CSV table of C-alpha atoms in Angstrom, one decimal:
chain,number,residue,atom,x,y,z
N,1185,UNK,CA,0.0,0.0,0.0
N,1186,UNK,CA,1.3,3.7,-0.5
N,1187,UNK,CA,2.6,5.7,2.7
N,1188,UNK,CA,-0.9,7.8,3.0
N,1189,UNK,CA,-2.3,4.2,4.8
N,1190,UNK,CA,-0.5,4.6,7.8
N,1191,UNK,CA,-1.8,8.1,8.7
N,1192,UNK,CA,-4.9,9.5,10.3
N,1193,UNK,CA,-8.2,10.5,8.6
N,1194,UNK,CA,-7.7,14.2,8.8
N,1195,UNK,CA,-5.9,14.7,5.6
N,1196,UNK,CA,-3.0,16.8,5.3
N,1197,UNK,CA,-0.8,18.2,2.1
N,1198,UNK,CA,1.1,15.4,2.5
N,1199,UNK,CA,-1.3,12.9,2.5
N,1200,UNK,CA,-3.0,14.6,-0.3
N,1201,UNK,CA,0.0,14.3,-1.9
N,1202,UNK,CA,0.7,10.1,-1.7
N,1203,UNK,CA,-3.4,9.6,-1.2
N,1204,UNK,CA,-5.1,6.1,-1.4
N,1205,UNK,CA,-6.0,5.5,-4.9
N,1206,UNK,CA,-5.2,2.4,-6.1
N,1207,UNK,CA,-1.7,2.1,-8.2
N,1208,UNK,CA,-1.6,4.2,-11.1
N,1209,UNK,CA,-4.9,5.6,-11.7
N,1210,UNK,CA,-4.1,9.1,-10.1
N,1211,UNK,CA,-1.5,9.4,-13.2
N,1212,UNK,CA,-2.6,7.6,-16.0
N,1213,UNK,CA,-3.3,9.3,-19.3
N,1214,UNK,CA,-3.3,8.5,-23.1
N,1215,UNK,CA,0.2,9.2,-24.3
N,1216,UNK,CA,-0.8,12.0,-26.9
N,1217,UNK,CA,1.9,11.0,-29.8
N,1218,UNK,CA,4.9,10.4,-27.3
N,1219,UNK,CA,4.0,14.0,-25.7
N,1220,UNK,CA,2.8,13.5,-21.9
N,1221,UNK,CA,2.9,16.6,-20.7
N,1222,UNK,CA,0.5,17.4,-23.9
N,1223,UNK,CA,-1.3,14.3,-23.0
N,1224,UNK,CA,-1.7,15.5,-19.3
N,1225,UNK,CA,-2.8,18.8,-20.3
N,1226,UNK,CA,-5.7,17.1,-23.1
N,1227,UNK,CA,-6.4,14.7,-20.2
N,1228,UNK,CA,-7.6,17.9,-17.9
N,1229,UNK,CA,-9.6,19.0,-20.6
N,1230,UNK,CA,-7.9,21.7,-21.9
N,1231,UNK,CA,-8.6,22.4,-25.7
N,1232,UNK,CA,-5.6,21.9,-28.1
N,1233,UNK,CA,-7.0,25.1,-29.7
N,1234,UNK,CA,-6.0,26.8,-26.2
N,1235,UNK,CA,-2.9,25.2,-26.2
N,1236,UNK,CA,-1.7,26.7,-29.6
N,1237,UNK,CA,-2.7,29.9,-29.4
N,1238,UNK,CA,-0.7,30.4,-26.1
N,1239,UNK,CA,2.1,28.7,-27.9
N,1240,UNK,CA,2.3,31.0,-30.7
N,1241,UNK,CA,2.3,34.1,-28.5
N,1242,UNK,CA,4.7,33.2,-26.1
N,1243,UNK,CA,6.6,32.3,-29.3
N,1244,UNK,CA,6.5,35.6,-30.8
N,1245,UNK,CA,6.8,37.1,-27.2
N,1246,UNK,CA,10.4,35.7,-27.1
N,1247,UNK,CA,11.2,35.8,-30.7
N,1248,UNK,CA,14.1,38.6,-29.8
N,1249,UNK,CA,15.9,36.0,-27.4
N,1250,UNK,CA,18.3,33.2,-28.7
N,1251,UNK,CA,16.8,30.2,-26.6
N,1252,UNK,CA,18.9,27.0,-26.7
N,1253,UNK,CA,15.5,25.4,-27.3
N,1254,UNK,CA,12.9,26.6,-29.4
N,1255,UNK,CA,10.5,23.8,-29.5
N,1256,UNK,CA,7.0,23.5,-28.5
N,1257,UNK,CA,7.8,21.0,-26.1
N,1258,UNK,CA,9.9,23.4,-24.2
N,1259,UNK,CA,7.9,26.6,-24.4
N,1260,UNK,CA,4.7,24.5,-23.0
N,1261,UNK,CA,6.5,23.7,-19.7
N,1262,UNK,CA,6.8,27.5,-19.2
N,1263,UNK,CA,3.5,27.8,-20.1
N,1264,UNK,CA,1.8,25.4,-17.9
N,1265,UNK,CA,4.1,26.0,-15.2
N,1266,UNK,CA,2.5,29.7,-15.2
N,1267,UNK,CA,-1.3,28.8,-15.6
N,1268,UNK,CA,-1.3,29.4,-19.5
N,1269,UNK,CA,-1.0,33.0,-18.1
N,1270,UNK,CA,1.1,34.1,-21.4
N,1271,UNK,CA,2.5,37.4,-20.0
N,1272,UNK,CA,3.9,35.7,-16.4
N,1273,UNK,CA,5.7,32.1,-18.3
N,1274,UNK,CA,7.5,35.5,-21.1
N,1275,UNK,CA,8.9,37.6,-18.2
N,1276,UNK,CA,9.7,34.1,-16.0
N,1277,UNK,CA,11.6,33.0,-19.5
N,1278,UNK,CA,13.0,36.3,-19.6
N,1279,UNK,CA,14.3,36.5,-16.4
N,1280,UNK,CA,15.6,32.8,-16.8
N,1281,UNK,CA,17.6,33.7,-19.9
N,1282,UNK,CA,19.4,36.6,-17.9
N,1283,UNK,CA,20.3,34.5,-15.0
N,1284,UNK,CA,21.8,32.0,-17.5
N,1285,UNK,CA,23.9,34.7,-18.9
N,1286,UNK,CA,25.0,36.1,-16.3
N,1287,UNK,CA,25.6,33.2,-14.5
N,1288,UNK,CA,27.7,31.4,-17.3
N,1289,UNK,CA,25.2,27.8,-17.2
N,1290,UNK,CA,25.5,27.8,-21.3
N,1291,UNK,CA,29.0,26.8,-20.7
N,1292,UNK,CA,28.6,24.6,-17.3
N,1293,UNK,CA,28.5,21.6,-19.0
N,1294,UNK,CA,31.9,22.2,-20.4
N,1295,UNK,CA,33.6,23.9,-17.6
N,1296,UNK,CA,32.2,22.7,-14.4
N,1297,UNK,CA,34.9,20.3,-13.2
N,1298,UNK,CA,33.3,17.7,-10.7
N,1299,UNK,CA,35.1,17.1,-7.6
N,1300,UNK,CA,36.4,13.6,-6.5
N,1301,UNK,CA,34.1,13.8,-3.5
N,1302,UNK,CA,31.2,14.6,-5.5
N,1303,UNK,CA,32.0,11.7,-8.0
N,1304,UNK,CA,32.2,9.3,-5.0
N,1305,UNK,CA,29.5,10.5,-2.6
N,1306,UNK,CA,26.7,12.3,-5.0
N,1307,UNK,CA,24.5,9.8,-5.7
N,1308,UNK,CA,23.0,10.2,-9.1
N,1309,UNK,CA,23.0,8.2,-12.4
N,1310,UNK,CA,21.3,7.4,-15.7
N,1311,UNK,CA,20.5,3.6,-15.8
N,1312,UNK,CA,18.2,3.8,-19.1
N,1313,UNK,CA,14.8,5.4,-19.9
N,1314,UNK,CA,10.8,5.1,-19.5
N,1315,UNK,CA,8.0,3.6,-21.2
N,1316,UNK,CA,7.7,7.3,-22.9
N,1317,UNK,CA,11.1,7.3,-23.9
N,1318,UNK,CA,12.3,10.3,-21.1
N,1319,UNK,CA,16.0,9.3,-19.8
N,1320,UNK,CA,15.7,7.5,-16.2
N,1321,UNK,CA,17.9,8.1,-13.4
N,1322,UNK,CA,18.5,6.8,-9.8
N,1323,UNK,CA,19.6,8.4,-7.1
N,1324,UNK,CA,20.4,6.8,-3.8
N,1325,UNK,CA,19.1,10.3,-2.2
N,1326,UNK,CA,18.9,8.3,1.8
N,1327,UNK,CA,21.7,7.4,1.9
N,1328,UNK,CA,24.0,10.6,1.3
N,1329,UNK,CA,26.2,12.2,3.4
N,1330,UNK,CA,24.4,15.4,2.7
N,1331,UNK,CA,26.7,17.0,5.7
N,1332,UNK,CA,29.6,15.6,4.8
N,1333,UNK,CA,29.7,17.3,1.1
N,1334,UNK,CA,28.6,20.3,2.4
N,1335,UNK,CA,31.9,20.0,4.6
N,1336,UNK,CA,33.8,19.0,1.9
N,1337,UNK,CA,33.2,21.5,-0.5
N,1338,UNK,CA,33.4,25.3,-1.4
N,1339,UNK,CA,29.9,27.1,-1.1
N,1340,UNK,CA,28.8,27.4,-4.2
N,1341,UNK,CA,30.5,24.5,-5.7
N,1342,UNK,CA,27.3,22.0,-4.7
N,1343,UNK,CA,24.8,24.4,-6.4
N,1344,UNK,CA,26.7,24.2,-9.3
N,1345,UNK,CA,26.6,20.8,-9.3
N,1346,UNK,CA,23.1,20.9,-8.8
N,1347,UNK,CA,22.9,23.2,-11.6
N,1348,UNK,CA,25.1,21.2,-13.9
N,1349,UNK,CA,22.7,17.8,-13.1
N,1350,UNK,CA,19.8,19.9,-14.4
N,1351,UNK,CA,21.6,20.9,-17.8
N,1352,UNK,CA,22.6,17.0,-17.9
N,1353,UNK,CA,18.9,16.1,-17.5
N,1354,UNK,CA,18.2,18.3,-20.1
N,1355,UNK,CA,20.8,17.4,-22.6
N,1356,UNK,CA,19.8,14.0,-22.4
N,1357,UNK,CA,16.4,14.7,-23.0
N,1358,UNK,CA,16.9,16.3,-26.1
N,1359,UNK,CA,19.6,13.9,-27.3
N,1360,UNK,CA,16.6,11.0,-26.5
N,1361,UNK,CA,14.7,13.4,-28.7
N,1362,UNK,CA,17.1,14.0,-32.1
N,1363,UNK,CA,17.3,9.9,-31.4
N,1364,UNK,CA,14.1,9.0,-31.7
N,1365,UNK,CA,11.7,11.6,-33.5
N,1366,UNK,CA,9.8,12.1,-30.0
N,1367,UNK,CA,8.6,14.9,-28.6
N,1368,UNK,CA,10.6,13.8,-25.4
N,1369,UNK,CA,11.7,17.3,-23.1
N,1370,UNK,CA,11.4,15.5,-19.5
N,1371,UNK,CA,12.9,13.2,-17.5
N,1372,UNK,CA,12.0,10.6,-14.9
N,1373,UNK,CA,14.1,10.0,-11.6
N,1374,UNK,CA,13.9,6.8,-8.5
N,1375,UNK,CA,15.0,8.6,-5.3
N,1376,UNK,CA,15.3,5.7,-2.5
N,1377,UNK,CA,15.2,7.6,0.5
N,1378,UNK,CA,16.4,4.8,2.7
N,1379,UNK,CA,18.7,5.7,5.4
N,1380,UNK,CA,16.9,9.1,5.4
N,1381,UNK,CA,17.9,10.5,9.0
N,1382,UNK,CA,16.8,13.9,10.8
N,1383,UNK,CA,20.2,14.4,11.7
N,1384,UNK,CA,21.2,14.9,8.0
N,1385,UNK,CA,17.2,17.2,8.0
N,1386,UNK,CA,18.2,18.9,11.1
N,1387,UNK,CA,21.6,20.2,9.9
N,1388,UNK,CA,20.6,24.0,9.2
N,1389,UNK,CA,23.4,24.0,6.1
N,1390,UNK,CA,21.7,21.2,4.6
N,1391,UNK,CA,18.4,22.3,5.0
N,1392,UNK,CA,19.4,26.0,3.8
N,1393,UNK,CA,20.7,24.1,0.6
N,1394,UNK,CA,17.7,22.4,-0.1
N,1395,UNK,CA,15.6,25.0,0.1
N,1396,UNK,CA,17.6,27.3,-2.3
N,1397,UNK,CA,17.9,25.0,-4.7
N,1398,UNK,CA,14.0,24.0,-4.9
N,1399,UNK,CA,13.3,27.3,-5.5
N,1400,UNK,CA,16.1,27.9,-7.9
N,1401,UNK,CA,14.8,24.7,-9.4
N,1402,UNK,CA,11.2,25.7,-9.8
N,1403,UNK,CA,12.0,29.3,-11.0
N,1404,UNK,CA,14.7,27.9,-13.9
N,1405,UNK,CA,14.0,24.9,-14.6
N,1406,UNK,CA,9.7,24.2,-14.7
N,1407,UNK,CA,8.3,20.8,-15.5
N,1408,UNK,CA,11.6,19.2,-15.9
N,1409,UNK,CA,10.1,16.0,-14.3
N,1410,UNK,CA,8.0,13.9,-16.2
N,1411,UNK,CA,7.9,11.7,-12.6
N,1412,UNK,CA,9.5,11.1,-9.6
N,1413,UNK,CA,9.0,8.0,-7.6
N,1414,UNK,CA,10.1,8.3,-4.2
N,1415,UNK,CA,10.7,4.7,-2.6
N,1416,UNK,CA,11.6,3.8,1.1
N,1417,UNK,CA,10.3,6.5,2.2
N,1418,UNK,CA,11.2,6.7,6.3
N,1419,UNK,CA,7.8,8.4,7.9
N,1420,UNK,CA,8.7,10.9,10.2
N,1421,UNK,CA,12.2,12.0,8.2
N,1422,UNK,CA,10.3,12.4,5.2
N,1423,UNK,CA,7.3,14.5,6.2
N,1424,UNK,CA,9.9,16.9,8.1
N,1425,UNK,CA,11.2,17.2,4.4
N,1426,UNK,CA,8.6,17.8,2.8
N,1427,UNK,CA,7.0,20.3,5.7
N,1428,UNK,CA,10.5,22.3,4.9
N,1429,UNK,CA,9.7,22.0,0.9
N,1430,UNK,CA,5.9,22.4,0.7
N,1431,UNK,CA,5.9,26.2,1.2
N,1432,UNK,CA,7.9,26.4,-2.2
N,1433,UNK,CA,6.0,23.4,-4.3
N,1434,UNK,CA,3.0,24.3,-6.5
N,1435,UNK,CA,0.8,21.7,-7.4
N,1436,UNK,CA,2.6,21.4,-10.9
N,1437,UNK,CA,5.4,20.3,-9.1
N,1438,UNK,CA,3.7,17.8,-6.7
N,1439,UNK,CA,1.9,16.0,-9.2
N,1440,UNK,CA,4.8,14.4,-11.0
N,1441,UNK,CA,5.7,12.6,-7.3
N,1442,UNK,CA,4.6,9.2,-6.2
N,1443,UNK,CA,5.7,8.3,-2.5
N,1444,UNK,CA,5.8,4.9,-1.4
N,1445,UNK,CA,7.3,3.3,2.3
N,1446,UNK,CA,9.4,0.2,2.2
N,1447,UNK,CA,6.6,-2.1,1.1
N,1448,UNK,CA,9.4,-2.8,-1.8
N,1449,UNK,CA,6.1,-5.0,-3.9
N,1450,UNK,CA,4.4,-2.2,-4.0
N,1451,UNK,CA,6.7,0.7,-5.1
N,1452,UNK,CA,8.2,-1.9,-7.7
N,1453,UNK,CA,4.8,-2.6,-8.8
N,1454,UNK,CA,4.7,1.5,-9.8
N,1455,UNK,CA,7.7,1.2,-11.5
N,1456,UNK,CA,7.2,-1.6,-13.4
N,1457,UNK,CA,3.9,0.4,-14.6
N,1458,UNK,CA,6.1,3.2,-15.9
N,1459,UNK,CA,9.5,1.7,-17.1
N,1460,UNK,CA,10.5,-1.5,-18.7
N,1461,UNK,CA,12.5,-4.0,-16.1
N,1462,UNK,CA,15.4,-4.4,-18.0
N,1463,UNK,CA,15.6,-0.3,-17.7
N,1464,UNK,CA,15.8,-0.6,-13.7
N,1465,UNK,CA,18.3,-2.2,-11.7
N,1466,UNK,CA,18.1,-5.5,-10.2
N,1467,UNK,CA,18.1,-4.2,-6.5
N,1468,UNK,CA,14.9,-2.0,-7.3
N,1469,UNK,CA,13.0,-4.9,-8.9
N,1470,UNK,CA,14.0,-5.0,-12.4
N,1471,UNK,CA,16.6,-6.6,-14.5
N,1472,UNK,CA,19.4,-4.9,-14.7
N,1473,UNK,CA,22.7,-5.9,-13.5
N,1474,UNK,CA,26.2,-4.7,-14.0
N,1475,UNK,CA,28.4,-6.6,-16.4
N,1476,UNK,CA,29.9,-8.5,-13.2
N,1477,UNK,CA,25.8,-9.1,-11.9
N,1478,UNK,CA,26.1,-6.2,-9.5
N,1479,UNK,CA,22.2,-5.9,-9.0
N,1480,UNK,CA,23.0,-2.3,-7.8
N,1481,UNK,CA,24.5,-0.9,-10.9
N,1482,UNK,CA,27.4,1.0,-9.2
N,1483,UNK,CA,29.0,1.3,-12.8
N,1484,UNK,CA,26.0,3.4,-13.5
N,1485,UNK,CA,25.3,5.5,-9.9
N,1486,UNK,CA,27.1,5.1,-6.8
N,1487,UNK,CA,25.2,4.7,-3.7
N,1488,UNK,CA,26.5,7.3,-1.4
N,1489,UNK,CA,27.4,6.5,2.2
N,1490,UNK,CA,29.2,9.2,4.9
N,1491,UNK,CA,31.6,11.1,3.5
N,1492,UNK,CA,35.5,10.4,5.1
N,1493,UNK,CA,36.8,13.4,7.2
N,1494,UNK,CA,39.7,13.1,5.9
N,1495,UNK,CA,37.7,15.1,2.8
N,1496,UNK,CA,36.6,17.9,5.1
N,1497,UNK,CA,38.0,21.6,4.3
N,1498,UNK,CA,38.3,22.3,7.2
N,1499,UNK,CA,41.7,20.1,8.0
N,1500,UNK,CA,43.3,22.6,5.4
N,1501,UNK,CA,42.0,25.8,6.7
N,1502,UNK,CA,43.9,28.6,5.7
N,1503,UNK,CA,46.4,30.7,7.4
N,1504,UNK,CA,47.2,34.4,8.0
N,1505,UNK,CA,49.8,36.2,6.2
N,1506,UNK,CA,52.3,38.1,8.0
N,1507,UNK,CA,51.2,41.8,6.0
N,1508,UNK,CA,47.5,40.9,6.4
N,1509,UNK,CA,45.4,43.4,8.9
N,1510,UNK,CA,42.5,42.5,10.8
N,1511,UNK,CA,39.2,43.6,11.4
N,1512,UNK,CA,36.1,41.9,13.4
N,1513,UNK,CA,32.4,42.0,11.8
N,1514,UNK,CA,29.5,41.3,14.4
N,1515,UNK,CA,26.3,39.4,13.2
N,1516,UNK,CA,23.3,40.9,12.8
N,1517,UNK,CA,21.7,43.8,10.9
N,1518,UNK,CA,24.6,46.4,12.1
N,1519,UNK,CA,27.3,43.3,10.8
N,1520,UNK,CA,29.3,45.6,8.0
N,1521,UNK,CA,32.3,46.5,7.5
N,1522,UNK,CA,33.5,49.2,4.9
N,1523,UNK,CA,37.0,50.1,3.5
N,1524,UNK,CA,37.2,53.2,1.3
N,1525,UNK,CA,39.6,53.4,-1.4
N,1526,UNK,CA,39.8,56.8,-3.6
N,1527,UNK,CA,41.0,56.1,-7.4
N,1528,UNK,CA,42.0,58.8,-9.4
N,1529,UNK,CA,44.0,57.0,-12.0
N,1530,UNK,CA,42.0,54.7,-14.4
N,1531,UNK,CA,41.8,52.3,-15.1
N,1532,UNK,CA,43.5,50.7,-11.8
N,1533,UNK,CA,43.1,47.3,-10.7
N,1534,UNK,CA,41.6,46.2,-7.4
N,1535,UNK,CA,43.4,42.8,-6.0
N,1536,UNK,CA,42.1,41.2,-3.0
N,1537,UNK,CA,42.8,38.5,-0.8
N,1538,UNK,CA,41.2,37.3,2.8
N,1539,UNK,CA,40.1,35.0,5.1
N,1540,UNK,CA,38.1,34.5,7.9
N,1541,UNK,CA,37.7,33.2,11.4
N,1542,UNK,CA,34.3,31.9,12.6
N,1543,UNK,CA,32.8,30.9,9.2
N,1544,UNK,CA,31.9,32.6,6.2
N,1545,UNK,CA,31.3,35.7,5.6
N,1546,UNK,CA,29.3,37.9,2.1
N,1547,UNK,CA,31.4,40.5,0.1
N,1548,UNK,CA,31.0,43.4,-2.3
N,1549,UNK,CA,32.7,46.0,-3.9
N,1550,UNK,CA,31.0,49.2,-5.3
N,1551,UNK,CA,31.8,52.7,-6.3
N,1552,UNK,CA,29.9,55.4,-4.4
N,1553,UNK,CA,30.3,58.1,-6.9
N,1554,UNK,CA,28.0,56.2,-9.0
N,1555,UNK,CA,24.1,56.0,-9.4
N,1556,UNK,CA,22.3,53.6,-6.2
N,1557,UNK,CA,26.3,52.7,-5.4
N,1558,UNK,CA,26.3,50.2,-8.4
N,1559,UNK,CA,28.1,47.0,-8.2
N,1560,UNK,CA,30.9,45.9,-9.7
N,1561,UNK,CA,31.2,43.1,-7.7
N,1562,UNK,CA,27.3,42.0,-6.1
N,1563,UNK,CA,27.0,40.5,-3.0
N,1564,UNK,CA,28.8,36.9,-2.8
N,1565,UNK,CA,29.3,35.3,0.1
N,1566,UNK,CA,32.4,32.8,0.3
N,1567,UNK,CA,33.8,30.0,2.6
N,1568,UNK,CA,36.8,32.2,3.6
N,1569,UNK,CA,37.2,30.2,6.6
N,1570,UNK,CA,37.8,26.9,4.5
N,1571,UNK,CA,40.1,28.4,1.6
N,1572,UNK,CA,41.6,31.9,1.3
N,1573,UNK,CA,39.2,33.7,-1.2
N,1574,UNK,CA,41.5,35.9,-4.2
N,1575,UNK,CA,40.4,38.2,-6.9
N,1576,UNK,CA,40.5,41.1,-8.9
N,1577,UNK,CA,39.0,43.9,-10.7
N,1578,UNK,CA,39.3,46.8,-12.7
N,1579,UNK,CA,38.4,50.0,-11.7
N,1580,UNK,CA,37.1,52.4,-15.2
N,1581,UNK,CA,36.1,55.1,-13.2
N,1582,UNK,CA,37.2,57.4,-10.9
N,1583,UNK,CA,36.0,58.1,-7.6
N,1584,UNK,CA,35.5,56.4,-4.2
N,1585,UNK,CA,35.6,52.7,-4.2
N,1586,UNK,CA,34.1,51.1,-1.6
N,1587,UNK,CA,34.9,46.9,-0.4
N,1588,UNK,CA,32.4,46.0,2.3
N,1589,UNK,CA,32.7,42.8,4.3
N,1590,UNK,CA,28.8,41.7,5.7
N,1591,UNK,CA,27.9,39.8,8.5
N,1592,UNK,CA,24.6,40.1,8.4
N,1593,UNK,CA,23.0,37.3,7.7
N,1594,UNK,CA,24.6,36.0,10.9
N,1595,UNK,CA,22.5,35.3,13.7
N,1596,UNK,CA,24.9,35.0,16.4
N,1597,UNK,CA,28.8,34.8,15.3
N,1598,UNK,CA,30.9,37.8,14.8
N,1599,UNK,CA,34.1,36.8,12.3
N,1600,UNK,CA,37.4,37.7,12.5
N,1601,UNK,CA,38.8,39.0,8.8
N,1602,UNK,CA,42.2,38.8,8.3
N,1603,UNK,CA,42.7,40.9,4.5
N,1604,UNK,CA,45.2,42.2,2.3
N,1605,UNK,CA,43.6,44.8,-0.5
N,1606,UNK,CA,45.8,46.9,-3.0
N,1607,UNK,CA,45.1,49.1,-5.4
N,1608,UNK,CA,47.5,49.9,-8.9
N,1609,UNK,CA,47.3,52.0,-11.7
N,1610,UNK,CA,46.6,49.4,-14.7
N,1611,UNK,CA,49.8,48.6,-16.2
N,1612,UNK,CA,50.0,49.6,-19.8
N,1613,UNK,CA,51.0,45.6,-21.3
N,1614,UNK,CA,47.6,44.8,-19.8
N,1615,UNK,CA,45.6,46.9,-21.1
């Protein structure tokens, strides 16, 4: 039986979310030539005629921008992630396209190096694809050291992983779709949440994570699911979970998920509804093996497990330089520190390097001279207290530059910055 058995009457969005219905009918539809989101949408009794006219002006709403997909496939997702409301899925696009840009994701794919940590204790991998052809994946998501990566890596180097899995998903999906003809622009994932703890939940870091990245998820990438089945599902860990996710889910989102406790014949059951066995590992009731009858496919996923210490960032924390100053930023609203350089030379080049003592800390660097203090640098806050943070910029215009250290997003420890900043009059073989 699914999860929802076990809990009182008195229904609540989680148990609206696994309900009672028997296997399969909840998600059933007629697979409208290969296209089930199409499908889904005919299936709720929308009119096709609906359908294209949306799609033809969000098409001509975005005809300016170079979109790395242009099909109808990909511009419905927007759509029905934003109610069919035409005006709302064009400045969501919009705003998606600029974040791309500016955060360099076009070119992840090619330059994002993963980590040996990550390769060993990220659990994800493609082991074939669904009955609609979408590329399926597993993920062992119970039993990883969610803690332990966060320890062993540099802040923003597990969002971009996370970002780089979601351009992988979607590569896939339209390689599966130049393959085969079908209008295939999803994907399908297993997530065995065995092992799921509250200690991992209860970690604030790790819950922080997960929460940014659902809604970074949900405002970049709609609709990427075609389903998720979530299997072994631990009661207690996994309604904490999805109490700290709920908030951020609309119903477009929860309808792809089925969640099913260890009553292993029933979630296989699901599966088997959904993908071919020889598409799904032996240890998750298919067929699949490795080529030395591994049932768990660790050629194709690895299965997590707690991350060694001897990974952690922390045993190689950086130290102080001799020439470095100091400086201590409280937490808190009042937790900023400002240092005021004046630059009457152009260009000159800013260099900077720090480090911290009590965690992490958020910097920026502005010119005050300018309109609302533009940025040259926004806001980006750094492990400084894991690895010594370096950079540089240059300075176009002149006037009063200022590098602010902030602490405010600190409840309760002030850090100790120990920083060296220069500034130099370009030299003229680099310009």
């Amino acid at each position: 039986m699914e999860l929802s058995q076990h809990f009182p009457k008195q229904e609540t969005p989680f148990e609206q979310l696994v309900g009672t219905r028997e296997v399969g009918t909840r998600f059933k539809c007629p697979d409208y030539q290969c296209n089930y989101l199409l499908a889904t949408l005919l299936a709720q009794g929308m009119e096709m005629n609906k359908i294209k006219t949306a799609l033809h002006q969000l098409r001509n709403a975005v005809k300016d921008c170079q979109l790395n997909d242009s099909s109808d496939e990909f511009l419905l997702k927007w759509l029905k992630a934003h109610d069919f409301d035409v005006a709302r899925a064009t400045k969501m696009l919009r705003q998606t396209l600029e974040w791309r840009r500016v955060n360099g994701v076009d070119k992840l794919l090619d330059t994002f190096k993963i980590s040996d940590v990550m390769k060993k204790y990220f659990s994800v991998g493609r082991v074939g694809v669904d009955k609609y052809g979408c590329p399926l994946y597993v993920s062992a998501m119970g039993r990883m050291d969610m803690k332990g990566i966060l320890l062993s890596t540099k802040k923003n180097e597990l969002s971009e992983m996370l970002i780089y899995r979601e351009e992988k998903y979607i590569k896939a999906a339209r390689e599966e779709r130049e393959r085969t003809g079908r209008p295939i622009a999803t994907h399908t994932i297993i997530f065995d949440f065995d092992h799921l703890s509250m200690k991992q939940l209860t970690c604030k870091p790790v819950a922080f994570e997960l929460m940014a990245f659902t809604r970074l998820q949900l405002a970049h990438y709609p609709l990427n699911l075609r389903r998720a089945f979530i299997i072994n599902a631990p009661k207690l860990s996994f309604q904490l979970l999805f109490a700290m996710l709920n908030p951020f889910l609309p119903e477009t989102a929860t309808a792809c998920l089925r969640v099913f406790g260890n009553d292993k014949t029933q979630w296989t059951s699901a599966l088997l509804e959904e993908i071919d066995a020889d598409q799904i590992p032996a240890f998750y009731g298919g067929t699949m093996t490795d080529p030395d009858g591994d049932p768990k496919c660790p050629s194709k996923f690895n299965m997590g497990g707690e991350v060694p210490q001897s990974y952690y960032l922390c045993n190689n924390a950086p130290v102080a330089k001799k020439y470095m100053e100091t400086l201590h930023v409280i937490a808190g609203v009042g937790g900023r520190k400002k240092l005021k350089y004046k630059i009457e030379i152009v260009p000159s080049v800013m260099r900077w390097e720090f480090m911290t003592e009590g965690g992490d800390i958020e910097f920026r660097v502005y010119n005050s001279n300018l309109n609302d203090e533009e940025d040259l640098l926004p806001p980006n806050r750094v492990d400084s207290h894991l690895v010594m943070e370096e950079g540089e910029l240059t300075c176009h215009q002149p006037g009063k530059y200022i590098f602010e250290f902030s602490n405010t997003f600190s409840y309760l420890k002030t850090k100790k910055v120990y920083y060296h900043i220069t500034v130099h009059p370009q030299s003229s073989e680099n310009v």
